[in-house]
Amino acid sequence: MGPLSTPKKGIEAGSVDPWTPTSNLKILISAASPEIRNREKELCLDPEDRDALDPTLDSENGEESEKMISRKDKSLGLLCRKFLARYPDYPKSALNDICLDDVATELNVERRRIYDIMNVLESLHMVSRSAKNRYSWHGRTKLEETLAILKQVGEEQRYGQQMQQIRQRLLEKEFECDGEEKENAVAAAVEDCEHGQKELYFVELPGVEFKAASVNSRKDKSLRVMSQKFVMLFLVSNPRVVSLDVAAKILIGEDHSADQDKNKFKTKVRRLYDIANVLRSLKLIEKVHVTEERGRKPAFEWVGPEEFPQIQKSMAECRKKSVLQPCASVENCAKNLFSSTATKRSFTRHPSLIKLAKKIQDDRRKINSAPSSPVKCALSDCSNTAVPNKMAQLAAICKLELAQESIPAGNPPAAAERLWSPTSTDPPTAPPLVPQDPKAGAPPVTHTPLTRPTAGSFAYIPSQCSPLIPVILPQQHGGGPYAVYVHPSALRPNPQARPQPTSLAVRSMTFEEKTGHSPPGGYASKSPLVPAMADGSPSSLKRLFSDAASDSSPSKAKKPDPNCKDSSTKLGNILQAHLKSRRGGCLTSRPSPRALHLDPEFLNTPGGASTNQTLDQSLENLLDKDDRAANSDSEAGSTPVRTVPLISGQIHSETLLPAGYLIPISQQSLNYKEGCGGETSKAQTPTYIYQTPTAAATPPQAQEATPTSLCLHKPTASPHAAQHPHRLHSPSPAILNFTLQNLGLISGPGNATPTQQTPERSSTVLSPISTLQQRGLVFIKPGSPATIQQPVTLISVQQPLMSTPKGAALPQHSFFHTPVSLSPLAAMVTSSRQPATRTIYVPQRKLDVHPEDS
DNA sequence: AACTCCCGCCATTGG
DNA sequence: CCAATGGCGGGAGTT
């Protein structure tokens, strides 16, 4: 390494530069005009860079070149292009081996840079680390699949909503410039968005599992994760444009102390540029600028593939079956965090976890709950070692026929079948997805709802329950289910209930291609925001008005509102009707998720009246489908009783991850789960197996995330929670209503389930209006077709997951308490519940803030 | 001055 | 202990 690693600048420049014969010309050009140079560069890109290919060739003339060589010539993006030029987009054999040393040498760059590139490529599964110093090249073969999954996850994470919120906050901030306010506002926004959010996690593809054990521990590395998150942002945002600042805010997510935040922000932005540069070289995004009143902000626009039909379809299916994975393969990942003895722990990112580990241990003793890892071991083994082959086979097979579920029964006959088969059964559920052009109209509707719900189920609940809750998502074609690990931070309840920004911000933004021309004025559009009546803040109102006034076309803006409301109401009614009709407990969960997930696209269609109809219809269809599915499922197992408790006990392994990941799970593991969970009842509902390691959670209390804990979340998390598998048994209509209410679809009886809701929440969530409120910006792109409307956020989003102390505890209990036997942990949890909530919060926050560690 | 973002120090990790 | 990794932020080039 020494030699290669860090050539000094001077030396580097002087001695060896990856210049090609054309380089001289280039240099001249660049000297003449940077713009020209850039353009030139751009042009070169696609074809394939000349320089890229033979970097090692000539050396430049020392000093001059040094001066002349623009910084851009060393950009990560260019480097990445060069790198990409060396490999085919669609390699036939997956065997393309990449040796970092070679690459570094050939491209003539410091190793460090290669890592940067590899990390983001890895996040897209274009490469996978096979061993030390070695990567395997996959090219774009898995790209679509990955993107689809990322999109899915992004939706689950509600990044779209988060972005909206953040934008909103930023706007507010602009208006009233109280420094303090500003900070708070942003922080709050993030907070709101984040709480309940899972932290960063890495998504893996079945085919691309970690080959080297060592890799596991590092999966949570920020660049990789950030990259995925960043991509998700694009995939979920309606106009596929993401401004740098918003992205950074979301990515920061952790803590928000003012000063630190600032620095963090800067750092994050730097990273984003790094990532963006490689994404640009992959032609997935392009740099643009969004212009609003305040001026122009750097942003990036997605220019990559838009649709991922297969996946979407599959997603729905997958989600239905999402299952919580107990211990699973996480082991490797976790190992770094907590050694079996717990003595050793070194966290890359979350030093604070150490403390947790200790606590956990203590807790364990107390609880003396189940064995830490028998299961886990088995699973891990399967997934890591033994299974690969099988997995591969499955994957291959799956890919070949998505439609068909026949999966090689291999070892886990029944189990596997169950998980996978659903696909076949479900077909009805997942109607062919139509291009989800938001504007297009009806079709999109179908898919959206389906997808979302599932997401919620796996992503949300878990997070709340325990710091790390693995969830398995059976993947249809992918070949394998994915396990998602949620970061503990997700748990943290949002501290302050911030009134949601009710005010609508109407903004017009314009995109400027980097070329610079701004869009014609005509394009300017405003995003209609629904004013939140709930929000009484004068300031917001003011702003609103002012905005409206300034706005060129207020009428437009307003338009959406009525529609939204109407549609929402209708939907609500429909849902209710359906719900009533079905009494199955299982169903309970469904409706809510759906409702929650109604997307902007779903709701707001330009179409107006027609839109509503479509929505209704689609909804109906969906419901019907669900019913069918439910029935079929129910047939299989009449009693949905969850074995959760059992599982939980077993699961206790210490699998704590710093971050969550999506990890492919072996069939065996699936089987295992199945057995445990016995989630016969609905394919859809995932069986959650909890394992919280010892309460990884800081605060012993809630963290315990045992099955019991689930109860807690549900109420709070309402939407997501609802879908939760818990079907234990209480599918009482009340719950349904509750959920719906939370969603805002139904106007609830006063406070239905008032208990649970926290003040803030109630205000935000409950009020239908607030729900509807949308805040967003409309981006107009010069070239793009008309403006797009903003996504409406039905739910306020906050997933009130954790909920505030108040609500969570008791009420939930009553509602959700599952009859199922509680594990010891559960019991504990229950008792300590309330206090716990709060307690938890603090520690978690601290984690990020104080990176002190050994 | 604001954007970009390269460079490389230095902490982690794994072996 | 060493080498591989990769977080991170100073500060330089661009706009």
CSV table of N, CA, C and O in Angstrom, one decimal, chain A residues 575-619:
chain,number,residue,atom,x,y,z
A,575,LEU,N,-62.7,2.1,2.5
A,575,LEU,CA,-61.9,1.3,3.4
A,575,LEU,C,-62.8,0.8,4.5
A,575,LEU,O,-62.8,-0.4,4.9
A,576,GLN,N,-63.5,1.7,5.0
A,576,GLN,CA,-64.3,1.3,6.1
A,576,GLN,C,-65.3,0.2,5.8
A,576,GLN,O,-65.4,-0.8,6.5
A,577,ALA,N,-65.9,0.4,4.7
A,577,ALA,CA,-66.9,-0.5,4.2
A,577,ALA,C,-66.2,-1.9,4.1
A,577,ALA,O,-66.7,-2.9,4.7
A,578,HIS,N,-65.1,-1.9,3.5
A,578,HIS,CA,-64.4,-3.1,3.4
A,578,HIS,C,-64.0,-3.7,4.7
A,578,HIS,O,-64.2,-4.9,4.9
A,579,LEU,N,-63.6,-2.9,5.5
A,579,LEU,CA,-63.1,-3.4,6.7
A,579,LEU,C,-64.3,-4.0,7.5
A,579,LEU,O,-64.2,-5.1,8.0
A,580,LYS,N,-65.3,-3.3,7.5
A,580,LYS,CA,-66.5,-3.9,8.1
A,580,LYS,C,-66.9,-5.2,7.6
A,580,LYS,O,-67.1,-6.1,8.3
A,581,SER,N,-66.9,-5.2,6.3
A,581,SER,CA,-67.3,-6.5,5.7
A,581,SER,C,-66.4,-7.6,6.2
A,581,SER,O,-66.8,-8.7,6.4
A,582,ARG,N,-65.2,-7.3,6.3
A,582,ARG,CA,-64.3,-8.4,6.7
A,582,ARG,C,-64.1,-8.2,8.1
A,582,ARG,O,-63.7,-7.2,8.6
A,583,ARG,N,-64.2,-9.2,8.8
A,583,ARG,CA,-63.9,-9.1,10.2
A,583,ARG,C,-62.6,-9.7,10.5
A,583,ARG,O,-62.1,-9.7,11.6
A,584,GLY,N,-62.0,-10.3,9.5
A,584,GLY,CA,-60.8,-11.0,9.8
A,584,GLY,C,-59.8,-10.1,10.5
A,584,GLY,O,-59.7,-9.0,10.1
A,585,GLY,N,-59.2,-10.6,11.4
A,585,GLY,CA,-58.2,-9.8,12.1
A,585,GLY,C,-57.1,-9.5,11.2
A,585,GLY,O,-56.6,-8.4,11.2
A,586,CYS,N,-56.8,-10.4,10.4
A,586,CYS,CA,-55.6,-10.2,9.6
A,586,CYS,C,-55.8,-8.9,8.8
A,586,CYS,O,-54.9,-8.1,8.6
A,587,LEU,N,-57.0,-8.8,8.3
A,587,LEU,CA,-57.3,-7.7,7.5
A,587,LEU,C,-56.9,-6.4,8.2
A,587,LEU,O,-56.5,-5.5,7.5
A,588,THR,N,-57.1,-6.4,9.4
A,588,THR,CA,-56.9,-5.2,10.0
A,588,THR,C,-55.7,-4.5,9.6
A,588,THR,O,-55.8,-3.3,9.3
A,589,SER,N,-54.7,-5.2,9.6
A,589,SER,CA,-53.5,-4.5,9.3
A,589,SER,C,-53.5,-3.9,7.9
A,589,SER,O,-53.0,-2.9,7.7
A,590,ARG,N,-54.1,-4.6,7.1
A,590,ARG,CA,-54.0,-4.2,5.7
A,590,ARG,C,-54.5,-2.8,5.4
A,590,ARG,O,-53.8,-2.0,4.8
A,591,PRO,N,-55.7,-2.7,5.8
A,591,PRO,CA,-56.3,-1.4,5.4
A,591,PRO,C,-55.5,-0.2,5.7
A,591,PRO,O,-55.2,0.6,4.9
A,592,SER,N,-55.1,-0.3,6.9
A,592,SER,CA,-54.4,0.9,7.3
A,592,SER,C,-53.1,1.2,6.5
A,592,SER,O,-52.9,2.3,6.1
A,593,PRO,N,-52.4,0.2,6.3
A,593,PRO,CA,-51.2,0.4,5.6
A,593,PRO,C,-51.5,1.0,4.3
A,593,PRO,O,-50.9,2.0,3.9
A,594,ARG,N,-52.5,0.5,3.7
A,594,ARG,CA,-52.8,1.0,2.4
A,594,ARG,C,-53.1,2.5,2.5
A,594,ARG,O,-52.6,3.3,1.7
A,595,ALA,N,-53.9,2.7,3.4
A,595,ALA,CA,-54.4,4.0,3.4
A,595,ALA,C,-53.2,4.9,3.6
A,595,ALA,O,-53.1,5.9,3.0
A,596,LEU,N,-52.4,4.5,4.5
A,596,LEU,CA,-51.3,5.4,4.8
A,596,LEU,C,-50.5,5.6,3.6
A,596,LEU,O,-50.0,6.7,3.3
A,597,HIS,N,-50.4,4.6,2.9
A,597,HIS,CA,-49.4,4.7,1.8
A,597,HIS,C,-49.9,5.4,0.6
A,597,HIS,O,-49.2,5.5,-0.4
A,598,LEU,N,-51.1,5.8,0.6
A,598,LEU,CA,-51.5,6.4,-0.6
A,598,LEU,C,-50.5,7.4,-1.0
A,598,LEU,O,-50.2,8.2,-0.2
A,599,ASP,N,-50.1,7.3,-2.1
A,599,ASP,CA,-49.1,8.2,-2.5
A,599,ASP,C,-49.7,9.4,-3.1
A,599,ASP,O,-50.8,9.5,-3.5
A,600,PRO,N,-48.8,10.3,-3.2
A,600,PRO,CA,-49.1,11.5,-3.9
A,600,PRO,C,-49.6,11.1,-5.3
A,600,PRO,O,-50.6,11.6,-5.8
A,601,GLU,N,-48.9,10.3,-5.9
A,601,GLU,CA,-49.2,10.0,-7.2
A,601,GLU,C,-50.6,9.4,-7.2
A,601,GLU,O,-51.4,9.7,-8.0
A,602,PHE,N,-50.8,8.7,-6.2
A,602,PHE,CA,-52.1,8.0,-6.1
A,602,PHE,C,-53.1,9.1,-5.9
A,602,PHE,O,-54.1,9.1,-6.7
A,603,LEU,N,-53.0,9.9,-5.0
A,603,LEU,CA,-54.0,10.9,-4.7
A,603,LEU,C,-54.0,12.0,-5.7
A,603,LEU,O,-55.1,12.3,-6.2
A,604,ASN,N,-52.9,12.5,-5.9
A,604,ASN,CA,-53.1,13.6,-6.7
A,604,ASN,C,-52.8,13.4,-8.1
A,604,ASN,O,-51.8,13.3,-8.5
A,605,THR,N,-53.8,13.3,-8.8
A,605,THR,CA,-53.6,13.2,-10.1
A,605,THR,C,-54.2,14.4,-10.7
A,605,THR,O,-55.1,14.9,-10.2
A,606,PRO,N,-53.6,14.8,-11.6
A,606,PRO,CA,-54.0,16.1,-12.3
A,606,PRO,C,-55.5,15.9,-12.7
A,606,PRO,O,-56.2,16.9,-12.7
A,607,GLY,N,-55.8,14.8,-13.0
A,607,GLY,CA,-57.1,14.6,-13.5
A,607,GLY,C,-58.3,15.1,-12.8
A,607,GLY,O,-59.3,15.3,-13.3
A,608,GLY,N,-58.2,15.3,-11.6
A,608,GLY,CA,-59.3,15.9,-10.9
A,608,GLY,C,-60.4,14.9,-10.6
A,608,GLY,O,-60.1,13.8,-10.0
A,609,ALA,N,-61.5,15.2,-11.0
A,609,ALA,CA,-62.7,14.3,-10.7
A,609,ALA,C,-62.4,12.9,-11.2
A,609,ALA,O,-62.6,11.9,-10.5
A,610,SER,N,-62.0,12.8,-12.4
A,610,SER,CA,-61.7,11.5,-12.9
A,610,SER,C,-60.8,10.8,-12.0
A,610,SER,O,-60.9,9.6,-11.7
A,611,THR,N,-59.9,11.5,-11.5
A,611,THR,CA,-58.9,10.9,-10.7
A,611,THR,C,-59.6,10.2,-9.5
A,611,THR,O,-59.3,9.1,-9.2
A,612,ASN,N,-60.5,10.9,-9.0
A,612,ASN,CA,-61.1,10.4,-7.8
A,612,ASN,C,-61.7,9.1,-8.1
A,612,ASN,O,-61.6,8.1,-7.4
A,613,GLN,N,-62.4,9.1,-9.2
A,613,GLN,CA,-63.1,7.8,-9.6
A,613,GLN,C,-62.1,6.7,-9.7
A,613,GLN,O,-62.2,5.7,-9.1
A,614,THR,N,-61.1,7.1,-10.4
A,614,THR,CA,-60.1,6.0,-10.6
A,614,THR,C,-59.6,5.5,-9.3
A,614,THR,O,-59.5,4.3,-9.1
A,615,LEU,N,-59.4,6.4,-8.5
A,615,LEU,CA,-58.8,6.0,-7.2
A,615,LEU,C,-59.8,5.1,-6.5
A,615,LEU,O,-59.4,4.0,-6.0
A,616,ASP,N,-61.0,5.5,-6.5
A,616,ASP,CA,-62.0,4.7,-5.8
A,616,ASP,C,-62.0,3.3,-6.4
A,616,ASP,O,-61.9,2.3,-5.7
A,617,GLN,N,-62.0,3.3,-7.7
A,617,GLN,CA,-62.1,2.0,-8.3
A,617,GLN,C,-60.9,1.2,-8.0
A,617,GLN,O,-61.0,0.0,-7.6
A,618,SER,N,-59.8,1.8,-8.2
A,618,SER,CA,-58.6,1.1,-7.9
A,618,SER,C,-58.6,0.6,-6.5
A,618,SER,O,-58.2,-0.5,-6.2
A,619,LEU,N,-59.1,1.4,-5.7
A,619,LEU,CA,-59.1,1.0,-4.3
A,619,LEU,C,-59.9,-0.2,-4.1
A,619,LEU,O,-59.6,-1.2,-3.5
